[in-house]
Amino acid sequence: MRVVVFGAGYAGLTLTQRLESSLPDSVELLLVDETETHLVRHELHRVIRRPAVIDAIEVPLGSVLDRARVVTGSIDGIDPEAGLATFRDGQVPEVAREDGTLAYDYGAVCLGSETAFYDLPGVKEHGLPLKRKEHALSIRDRFLDLCETLEPRETRRVVVGGGGLSGIQIAGELAALARERSVPVGPANGTDATNAGRIEIVLLEQLETLAPGFGSAFQRAIRAALVDHGVDVRTKTPVREATADAVETDAGTLETDLFVWAGGIRGPDATAGERPTVRADLRLSESTFVVGDAGRIVDADGRSVPATASAAIRASETAAENLTRLVEHALDDTTEFEPSLERYRYSVPGWAVSVGDEAVAVVGGQVLTGQPARKLKAAIGGGYLASTRATRQAIQLVQSELGLPTRGLPDRSER
Ligand SMILES: Cc1cc2nc3c(=O)[nH]c(=O)nc-3n(C[C@H](O)[C@H](O)[C@H](O)COP(=O)(O)OP(=O)(O)OC[C@H]3O[C@@H](n4cnc5c(N)ncnc54)[C@H](O)[C@@H]3O)c2cc1C
């Protein structure tokens, strides 16, 4: 029997690690991903300011798995009814059949999400997304060019579209990077006695608050931290269109030197951009489950589960339990009835986001800022990496988050 996990993000890696210990030894277990590493995507914005962080947030899959076979290949499509995956031309792994397909008895789609541009004119062409490390490095390059070629008394504007977890943290990171390069952040206010040029960072959110869906005290604290960093936060301001040098909003035109788009997500290309809806047992078909950003999960209480790393990790524990029950049942010819399946109930202990070197966290309804929030944020990232057995990366990430010397980090040339 063959079980295949598609995608080695938070959902796919956690699920595979659980299945390694819960599935009978006779079952073949494969983990398919287009890269050979697990990316700690919720820290990707850090790469904009500190490229060396890549070494802490990329984990070679082979180093954290025991018996699962890592398959490198790019999935083109999955037929959940037939239990069949197809690979993209030129990216077909050895394990696939001659026709480029891979059959499975049980599988899980954990392929994450892509940036959604919602057909807004010009947004895809001119808005830089942030999903992969190449995106982070390209945002960094473009931003540093702006900072380094600033003329005296000139103001350049960066617009970040989307005030969710990624947009907030991108804006915070850009503000901190400008400061590190001694470039003032914020609109000229007439009190600046120097001749220095400035960078204006505008964060646009179409809804009434930043971090939609989170508690109001957390939202207010995030806004205050961003304003403190010189970020111009504009809520109720939807982006309508973008050109090479402007972003059109309901409130007017913003001339723009750099536009970063973090306005939403869609399903992966392998599922035609869709995020299929699954109920709390996470089952898409008889043989196939969906976990993480790749699906819309309605939990045991009927709540829509947000597309976050923490939800992906927790839901994959339910998926591992359910897959194991089904596999054991299929291997056991003495039982006729299918086992009952676990139902995922969404619950997270808290949240933490970074705003440059500051952080804002909420735990048990209590909002934290300053050092406690920063330490909590570091502990969440480091704790996650340690739980995957990526101990070296866990230590490096905590050191980096707390501004400690990252001993053991290889020298990566930073511009
Ligand atoms: C800048 C930023 C900041 C964020 N901050 C937070 C935060 O503070 N807290 C939080 O909880 N969440 C945060 N998130 C969201 C979080 O990263 C996602 O919700 C999470 O990554 C979803 O996990 P996943 O396992 O579903 O998908 P992913 O982690 O995206 O993993 C998907 C995997 O599938 C692979 N894959 C995709 N397509 C194919 C294909 N065709 N063939 C083979 N393999 C494929 C990818 O290589 C990847 O390994 C942030 C996201 C970003 C971008």
Coordinates of C-alpha atoms and ligand atoms in Angstrom, one line a residue:
M1 CA 0.0 0.0 0.0
R2 CA 1.2 3.5 -0.8
V3 CA 0.5 6.8 1.1
V4 CA 1.6 10.0 -0.6
V5 CA 1.8 13.5 1.0
F6 CA 1.9 16.2 -1.6
G7 CA 3.7 19.3 -0.4
A8 CA 6.3 19.6 2.4
G9 CA 5.2 22.8 4.1
Y10 CA 3.9 23.0 7.6
A11 CA 1.0 20.7 6.9
G12 CA 2.9 18.2 4.7
L13 CA 6.0 17.9 6.9
T14 CA 4.1 17.6 10.2
L15 CA 1.7 15.1 8.6
T16 CA 4.6 13.0 7.2
Q17 CA 6.5 13.0 10.4
R18 CA 3.4 11.8 12.3
L19 CA 2.7 9.1 9.7
E20 CA 6.2 7.8 9.9
S21 CA 5.5 6.7 13.4
S22 CA 1.8 5.8 13.1
L23 CA 1.6 3.8 9.8
P24 CA 2.4 0.1 9.7
D25 CA 6.0 -0.5 8.5
S26 CA 4.7 -2.4 5.4
V27 CA 3.1 0.9 4.1
E28 CA 5.2 2.9 1.6
L29 CA 5.2 6.5 2.6
L30 CA 6.2 9.3 0.1
L31 CA 6.6 13.0 0.5
V32 CA 6.5 14.9 -2.8
D33 CA 7.7 18.5 -3.1
E34 CA 9.1 20.7 -5.9
T35 CA 12.0 21.6 -3.7
E36 CA 14.2 19.5 -1.5
T37 CA 13.7 21.7 1.6
H38 CA 11.0 22.7 4.0
L39 CA 10.6 26.5 4.2
V40 CA 9.5 28.2 7.4
R41 CA 7.4 30.5 5.3
H42 CA 6.0 32.6 8.2
E43 CA 9.5 34.0 8.6
L44 CA 10.0 34.8 5.0
H45 CA 9.6 38.6 5.5
R46 CA 12.8 38.5 7.6
V47 CA 14.8 37.6 4.5
I48 CA 14.0 41.1 3.1
R49 CA 16.2 42.6 5.8
R50 CA 18.5 39.7 6.7
P51 CA 19.2 37.3 3.7
A52 CA 21.3 35.1 6.0
V53 CA 18.1 34.1 7.8
I54 CA 17.5 31.8 4.8
D55 CA 20.0 29.3 6.4
A56 CA 17.8 29.1 9.5
I57 CA 14.4 28.8 7.7
E58 CA 15.3 26.3 5.1
V59 CA 15.4 22.7 6.3
P60 CA 16.7 19.9 4.0
L61 CA 13.8 17.4 4.0
G62 CA 16.1 14.3 4.2
S63 CA 17.6 15.6 7.5
V64 CA 14.3 15.5 9.4
L65 CA 12.6 12.4 8.1
D66 CA 13.3 8.7 9.0
R67 CA 11.6 6.3 6.7
A68 CA 9.5 8.5 4.4
R69 CA 10.9 8.7 0.9
V70 CA 11.4 12.3 -0.3
V71 CA 10.4 12.7 -4.0
T72 CA 11.4 15.8 -5.8
G73 CA 9.0 16.8 -8.6
S74 CA 6.5 19.4 -9.5
I75 CA 2.8 18.3 -9.3
D76 CA 0.7 19.4 -12.3
G77 CA -2.6 18.0 -11.1
I78 CA -4.2 15.6 -8.6
D79 CA -7.3 13.5 -9.2
P80 CA -8.6 12.8 -5.7
E81 CA -11.2 10.3 -6.8
A82 CA -8.8 8.2 -8.9
G83 CA -5.9 8.5 -6.4
L84 CA -3.6 9.8 -9.2
A85 CA -1.1 12.6 -9.4
T86 CA 0.4 14.0 -12.6
F87 CA 3.8 15.7 -12.8
R88 CA 4.8 18.7 -14.9
D89 CA 6.9 18.0 -18.0
G90 CA 10.6 17.9 -17.2
Q91 CA 9.9 17.6 -13.5
V92 CA 8.9 14.0 -13.3
P93 CA 10.6 11.9 -10.6
E94 CA 11.8 8.4 -11.0
V95 CA 9.1 6.9 -8.9
A96 CA 6.4 8.0 -11.4
R97 CA 5.1 5.6 -14.1
E98 CA 6.1 6.0 -17.7
D99 CA 3.2 8.2 -18.4
G100 CA 4.3 10.7 -15.8
T101 CA 1.6 9.8 -13.2
L102 CA 1.9 8.5 -9.6
A103 CA -0.9 6.4 -8.2
Y104 CA -1.6 6.3 -4.4
D105 CA -4.0 4.4 -2.1
Y106 CA -4.3 7.3 0.3
G107 CA -3.0 10.8 -0.1
A108 CA -3.0 14.3 1.3
V109 CA -2.9 17.6 -0.7
C110 CA -0.7 20.0 1.3
L111 CA 0.4 22.2 -1.6
G112 CA -0.2 25.5 0.2
S113 CA -1.3 28.6 -1.7
E114 CA -0.3 31.2 -4.2
T115 CA -0.8 34.9 -4.2
A116 CA -4.2 36.0 -5.5
F117 CA -4.3 39.1 -7.7
Y118 CA -8.1 39.1 -8.1
D119 CA -7.8 40.3 -11.8
L120 CA -7.2 43.8 -10.5
P121 CA -5.7 45.6 -13.5
G122 CA -1.9 45.8 -13.4
V123 CA -1.6 44.4 -9.9
K124 CA 0.0 41.1 -11.1
E125 CA 2.3 43.0 -13.5
H126 CA 3.5 45.6 -11.0
G127 CA 2.9 44.2 -7.5
L128 CA 5.8 42.1 -6.1
P129 CA 4.4 39.1 -4.2
L130 CA 6.1 37.4 -1.2
K131 CA 5.8 33.6 -1.3
R132 CA 9.3 32.3 -2.0
K133 CA 12.8 33.4 -1.0
E134 CA 13.5 34.8 -4.5
H135 CA 10.6 37.2 -4.0
A136 CA 12.1 38.4 -0.6
L137 CA 15.4 38.9 -2.3
S138 CA 13.9 40.8 -5.2
I139 CA 11.9 43.1 -2.8
R140 CA 15.1 43.7 -0.9
D141 CA 17.1 44.6 -4.0
R142 CA 14.4 47.0 -5.3
F143 CA 14.0 48.6 -1.9
L144 CA 17.8 49.1 -1.4
D145 CA 18.1 50.6 -4.8
L146 CA 15.5 53.2 -3.7
C147 CA 17.3 53.9 -0.5
E148 CA 20.7 54.1 -2.1
T149 CA 19.8 56.4 -5.0
L150 CA 17.7 58.9 -2.9
E151 CA 18.5 62.5 -3.7
P152 CA 18.6 65.1 -0.9
R153 CA 15.0 66.2 0.1
E154 CA 13.5 63.6 -2.2
T155 CA 10.7 61.4 -0.9
R156 CA 10.1 57.9 -2.4
R157 CA 7.1 55.9 -1.7
V158 CA 6.6 52.2 -1.2
V159 CA 3.1 50.8 -1.1
V160 CA 2.3 47.5 0.6
G161 CA -1.1 46.2 -0.4
G162 CA -2.9 44.0 2.1
G163 CA -2.9 44.4 5.9
G164 CA -3.0 40.7 6.9
L165 CA -0.2 38.9 8.7
S166 CA 2.2 39.1 5.8
G167 CA 1.6 42.7 4.7
I168 CA 2.0 43.9 8.3
Q169 CA 5.3 42.1 8.7
I170 CA 6.6 43.2 5.3
A171 CA 5.9 46.9 6.1
G172 CA 7.6 46.6 9.5
E173 CA 10.6 44.9 7.9
L174 CA 11.0 47.6 5.2
A175 CA 10.8 50.4 7.8
A176 CA 13.5 48.7 9.9
L177 CA 15.7 48.1 6.8
A178 CA 15.4 51.8 5.8
R179 CA 16.4 52.9 9.4
E180 CA 19.4 50.5 9.3
R181 CA 20.5 52.3 6.2
S182 CA 20.1 55.6 8.0
V183 CA 17.2 56.6 5.7
P184 CA 14.3 58.4 7.6
V185 CA 10.9 56.8 7.2
G186 CA 7.6 58.7 6.9
P187 CA 6.3 61.8 5.1
A188 CA 8.4 65.0 5.3
N189 CA 7.0 66.9 8.3
G190 CA 9.0 70.2 8.1
T191 CA 10.8 69.5 11.3
D192 CA 13.6 67.5 9.7
A193 CA 16.6 69.9 9.8
T194 CA 18.7 67.6 7.6
N195 CA 18.7 67.5 3.8
A196 CA 18.2 63.8 3.8
G197 CA 15.8 62.1 1.4
R198 CA 13.0 60.0 2.9
I199 CA 11.1 56.8 2.3
E200 CA 7.4 56.8 2.8
I201 CA 5.9 53.3 3.5
V202 CA 2.1 53.1 3.0
L203 CA 0.2 50.0 4.1
L204 CA -3.2 49.7 2.5
E205 CA -6.0 47.5 3.8
Q206 CA -9.5 47.4 2.2
L207 CA -11.3 46.4 5.4
E208 CA -11.8 48.6 8.5
T209 CA -8.9 47.2 10.5
L210 CA -5.5 45.6 10.0
A211 CA -5.2 41.9 10.8
P212 CA -8.8 41.2 9.9
G213 CA -10.3 38.4 11.9
F214 CA -8.2 39.0 15.0
G215 CA -9.2 40.6 18.3
S216 CA -9.5 44.4 18.4
A217 CA -6.8 44.9 21.1
F218 CA -4.3 42.9 19.0
Q219 CA -5.2 44.9 15.9
R220 CA -4.8 48.2 17.7
A221 CA -1.4 47.2 19.1
I222 CA -0.2 46.2 15.7
R223 CA -1.3 49.5 14.2
A224 CA 0.4 51.4 17.0
A225 CA 3.7 49.5 16.4
L226 CA 3.6 50.2 12.7
V227 CA 2.9 53.9 13.2
D228 CA 5.7 54.0 15.7
H229 CA 8.0 52.7 12.9
G230 CA 6.8 55.5 10.6
V231 CA 4.5 53.4 8.5
D232 CA 1.4 55.2 7.1
V233 CA -1.5 52.8 7.8
R234 CA -4.6 53.4 5.7
T235 CA -7.5 51.1 6.3
K236 CA -10.8 51.1 4.3
T237 CA -8.6 51.8 1.2
P238 CA -8.9 49.0 -1.4
V239 CA -6.4 48.8 -4.2
R240 CA -8.2 49.0 -7.5
E241 CA -5.5 49.1 -10.1
A242 CA -1.7 49.5 -10.5
T243 CA 0.6 50.9 -13.1
A244 CA 4.4 51.0 -13.2
D245 CA 4.4 54.2 -11.1
A246 CA 1.1 54.4 -9.3
V247 CA -1.5 52.6 -7.3
E248 CA -5.1 53.5 -7.7
T249 CA -7.3 53.3 -4.6
D250 CA -10.8 54.3 -3.7
A251 CA -9.3 57.3 -2.0
G252 CA -7.3 58.5 -5.0
T253 CA -4.0 57.9 -6.8
L254 CA -0.7 57.1 -4.9
E255 CA 2.4 57.7 -6.9
T256 CA 4.6 54.7 -6.1
D257 CA 8.3 53.8 -6.5
L258 CA 7.8 50.2 -5.3
F259 CA 4.6 48.2 -4.9
V260 CA 4.5 45.0 -2.8
W261 CA 1.3 42.9 -3.0
A262 CA 0.2 40.8 -0.1
G263 CA -3.6 41.1 -0.7
G264 CA -4.7 37.5 -0.6
I265 CA -4.3 33.9 -1.5
R266 CA -5.7 31.4 -4.0
G267 CA -5.3 27.7 -4.3
P268 CA -2.2 26.2 -5.9
D269 CA -1.9 25.8 -9.7
A270 CA -2.0 22.0 -9.2
T271 CA -5.7 22.4 -8.1
A272 CA -6.4 25.0 -10.8
G273 CA -6.2 27.8 -8.3
E274 CA -9.1 26.4 -6.3
R275 CA -9.1 25.8 -2.5
P276 CA -11.6 23.0 -2.1
T277 CA -13.8 23.1 0.9
V278 CA -13.5 20.1 3.3
R279 CA -15.4 19.4 6.6
A280 CA -13.7 18.8 9.9
D281 CA -12.5 15.3 9.0
L282 CA -10.4 17.0 6.2
R283 CA -11.5 14.4 3.7
L284 CA -11.8 15.4 0.1
S285 CA -12.6 12.0 -1.3
E286 CA -12.5 8.4 -0.2
S287 CA -8.8 8.3 -0.5
T288 CA -7.6 12.0 -0.4
F289 CA -7.4 14.6 2.4
V290 CA -6.6 18.3 2.2
V291 CA -4.6 20.1 4.9
G292 CA -3.3 23.7 5.3
D293 CA -3.7 26.7 2.9
A294 CA -4.6 24.4 0.0
G295 CA -8.1 23.9 1.3
R296 CA -10.9 25.8 3.0
I297 CA -11.5 23.9 6.2
V298 CA -14.8 24.2 8.1
D299 CA -14.0 22.9 11.6
A300 CA -16.1 20.7 14.0
D301 CA -17.9 23.9 15.3
G302 CA -18.7 25.0 11.7
R303 CA -16.1 27.8 11.8
S304 CA -14.0 28.7 8.8
V305 CA -10.3 28.0 9.7
P306 CA -7.9 30.8 8.7
A307 CA -5.1 30.0 6.3
T308 CA -2.2 30.2 8.8
A309 CA 0.9 28.1 9.6
S310 CA -0.4 27.3 13.1
A311 CA -3.7 26.0 11.7
A312 CA -1.9 23.9 9.1
I313 CA 0.3 22.3 11.8
R314 CA -2.6 21.5 14.1
A315 CA -5.0 20.2 11.3
S316 CA -2.3 17.9 10.1
E317 CA -2.4 16.0 13.4
T318 CA -6.1 15.2 12.8
A319 CA -5.3 14.2 9.2
A320 CA -2.5 11.9 10.4
E321 CA -4.9 10.2 12.8
N322 CA -7.6 9.8 10.2
L323 CA -5.2 8.5 7.5
T324 CA -3.8 6.0 9.9
R325 CA -7.3 4.7 10.9
L326 CA -8.2 4.3 7.2
V327 CA -5.0 2.5 6.3
E328 CA -5.3 0.1 9.2
H329 CA -8.8 -0.6 8.3
A330 CA -7.9 -1.3 4.7
L331 CA -5.2 -3.7 5.7
D332 CA -7.4 -5.5 8.2
D333 CA -9.8 -7.8 6.3
T334 CA -11.6 -8.8 9.5
T335 CA -13.5 -5.6 9.9
E336 CA -16.2 -4.5 7.6
F337 CA -17.2 -1.1 8.8
E338 CA -15.0 2.0 8.1
P339 CA -13.7 3.5 11.3
S340 CA -15.1 6.8 12.6
L341 CA -12.8 9.8 11.8
E342 CA -11.5 12.6 14.1
R343 CA -12.9 16.0 13.6
Y344 CA -10.6 19.0 13.6
R345 CA -11.5 21.8 16.0
Y346 CA -9.7 25.1 15.4
S347 CA -7.9 26.4 18.5
V348 CA -4.6 28.3 18.8
P349 CA -3.1 29.4 22.1
G350 CA -2.1 32.8 20.7
W351 CA -0.4 34.9 18.0
A352 CA 2.7 36.9 17.5
V353 CA 3.8 39.1 14.6
S354 CA 6.9 41.1 14.1
V355 CA 7.1 44.8 13.3
G356 CA 10.8 45.2 12.5
D357 CA 12.7 44.4 15.7
E358 CA 9.5 44.9 17.8
A359 CA 6.7 42.3 18.1
V360 CA 3.1 42.2 19.1
A361 CA 1.6 39.1 20.6
V362 CA -1.7 38.0 22.1
V363 CA -1.9 35.1 24.6
G364 CA -5.1 34.2 26.4
G365 CA -6.7 37.5 25.3
Q366 CA -3.8 39.5 26.8
V367 CA -1.8 41.7 24.4
L368 CA 2.0 41.7 24.8
T369 CA 4.5 44.2 23.3
G370 CA 8.2 44.9 23.9
Q371 CA 10.7 42.2 25.0
P372 CA 8.0 39.7 26.2
A373 CA 6.4 39.7 22.7
R374 CA 9.7 39.6 21.0
K375 CA 10.9 36.6 23.1
L376 CA 7.5 34.9 22.5
K377 CA 7.8 35.4 18.8
A378 CA 11.3 33.9 18.8
A379 CA 10.2 31.0 20.9
I380 CA 7.3 30.2 18.5
G381 CA 9.6 30.0 15.5
G382 CA 12.4 28.2 17.3
G383 CA 9.9 25.8 19.1
Y384 CA 8.3 24.9 15.8
L385 CA 11.7 24.2 14.1
A386 CA 12.8 22.1 17.2
S387 CA 9.6 20.1 17.0
T388 CA 10.5 19.1 13.4
R389 CA 14.0 18.1 14.7
A390 CA 15.7 20.9 12.9
T391 CA 17.7 21.8 16.0
R392 CA 20.5 23.8 14.3
Q393 CA 18.0 26.0 12.4
A394 CA 15.9 26.4 15.6
I395 CA 18.9 27.8 17.5
Q396 CA 19.9 30.1 14.6
L397 CA 16.4 31.4 14.2
V398 CA 16.1 32.3 17.9
Q399 CA 19.5 34.0 17.9
S400 CA 18.5 36.0 14.8
E401 CA 15.1 37.0 16.2
L402 CA 16.6 38.1 19.5
G403 CA 19.5 40.0 17.7
L404 CA 22.1 37.7 19.3
P405 CA 25.3 36.8 17.4
T406 CA 24.4 33.9 15.1
R407 CA 27.4 31.7 15.8
G408 CA 27.7 28.9 13.3
L409 CA 25.9 30.8 10.5
P410 CA 27.8 30.6 7.3
D411 CA 28.9 33.9 5.9
R412 CA 26.3 34.8 3.3
S413 CA 27.2 38.0 1.6
E414 CA 24.8 40.8 2.5
R415 CA 24.5 43.8 0.4
Ligands
LIG1 C1 5.4 36.8 4.8 C2 4.5 35.8 5.4 C3 4.2 35.9 6.8 C4 3.4 35.0 7.4 N1 3.2 35.1 8.8 C5 2.5 34.2 9.4 C6 2.4 34.2 10.8 O1 2.9 35.1 11.5 N2 1.6 33.2 11.4 C7 1.0 32.2 10.7 O2 0.4 31.3 11.3 N3 1.1 32.2 9.4 C8 1.8 33.1 8.7 N4 1.9 33.1 7.3 C9 1.0 32.1 6.6 C10 1.7 30.8 6.5 O3 3.0 30.9 6.0 C11 0.8 29.8 5.7 O4 -0.5 29.8 6.2 C12 1.5 28.4 5.7 O5 2.7 28.4 5.0 C13 0.5 27.4 5.1 O6 1.2 26.1 5.3 P1 1.0 25.0 4.2 O7 1.7 23.8 4.7 O8 -0.5 24.8 3.8 O9 1.7 25.5 2.9 P2 3.2 25.9 2.6 O10 3.9 26.2 3.9 O11 3.1 27.0 1.6 O12 3.8 24.6 1.9 C14 3.4 24.2 0.6 C15 4.4 23.2 0.1 O13 3.9 22.7 -1.2 C16 5.0 22.7 -2.2 N5 4.4 22.9 -3.5 C17 3.5 23.8 -3.9 N6 3.1 23.6 -5.2 C18 3.8 22.4 -5.5 C19 3.7 21.6 -6.7 N7 3.0 22.0 -7.8 N8 4.5 20.5 -6.7 C20 5.2 20.1 -5.7 N9 5.2 20.8 -4.5 C21 4.5 22.0 -4.5 C22 5.8 24.0 -1.8 O14 7.1 23.8 -2.3 C23 5.7 23.9 -0.2 O15 6.8 23.2 0.3 C24 2.7 34.0 6.7 C25 2.9 33.9 5.3 C26 3.8 34.8 4.7 C27 4.0 34.7 3.2

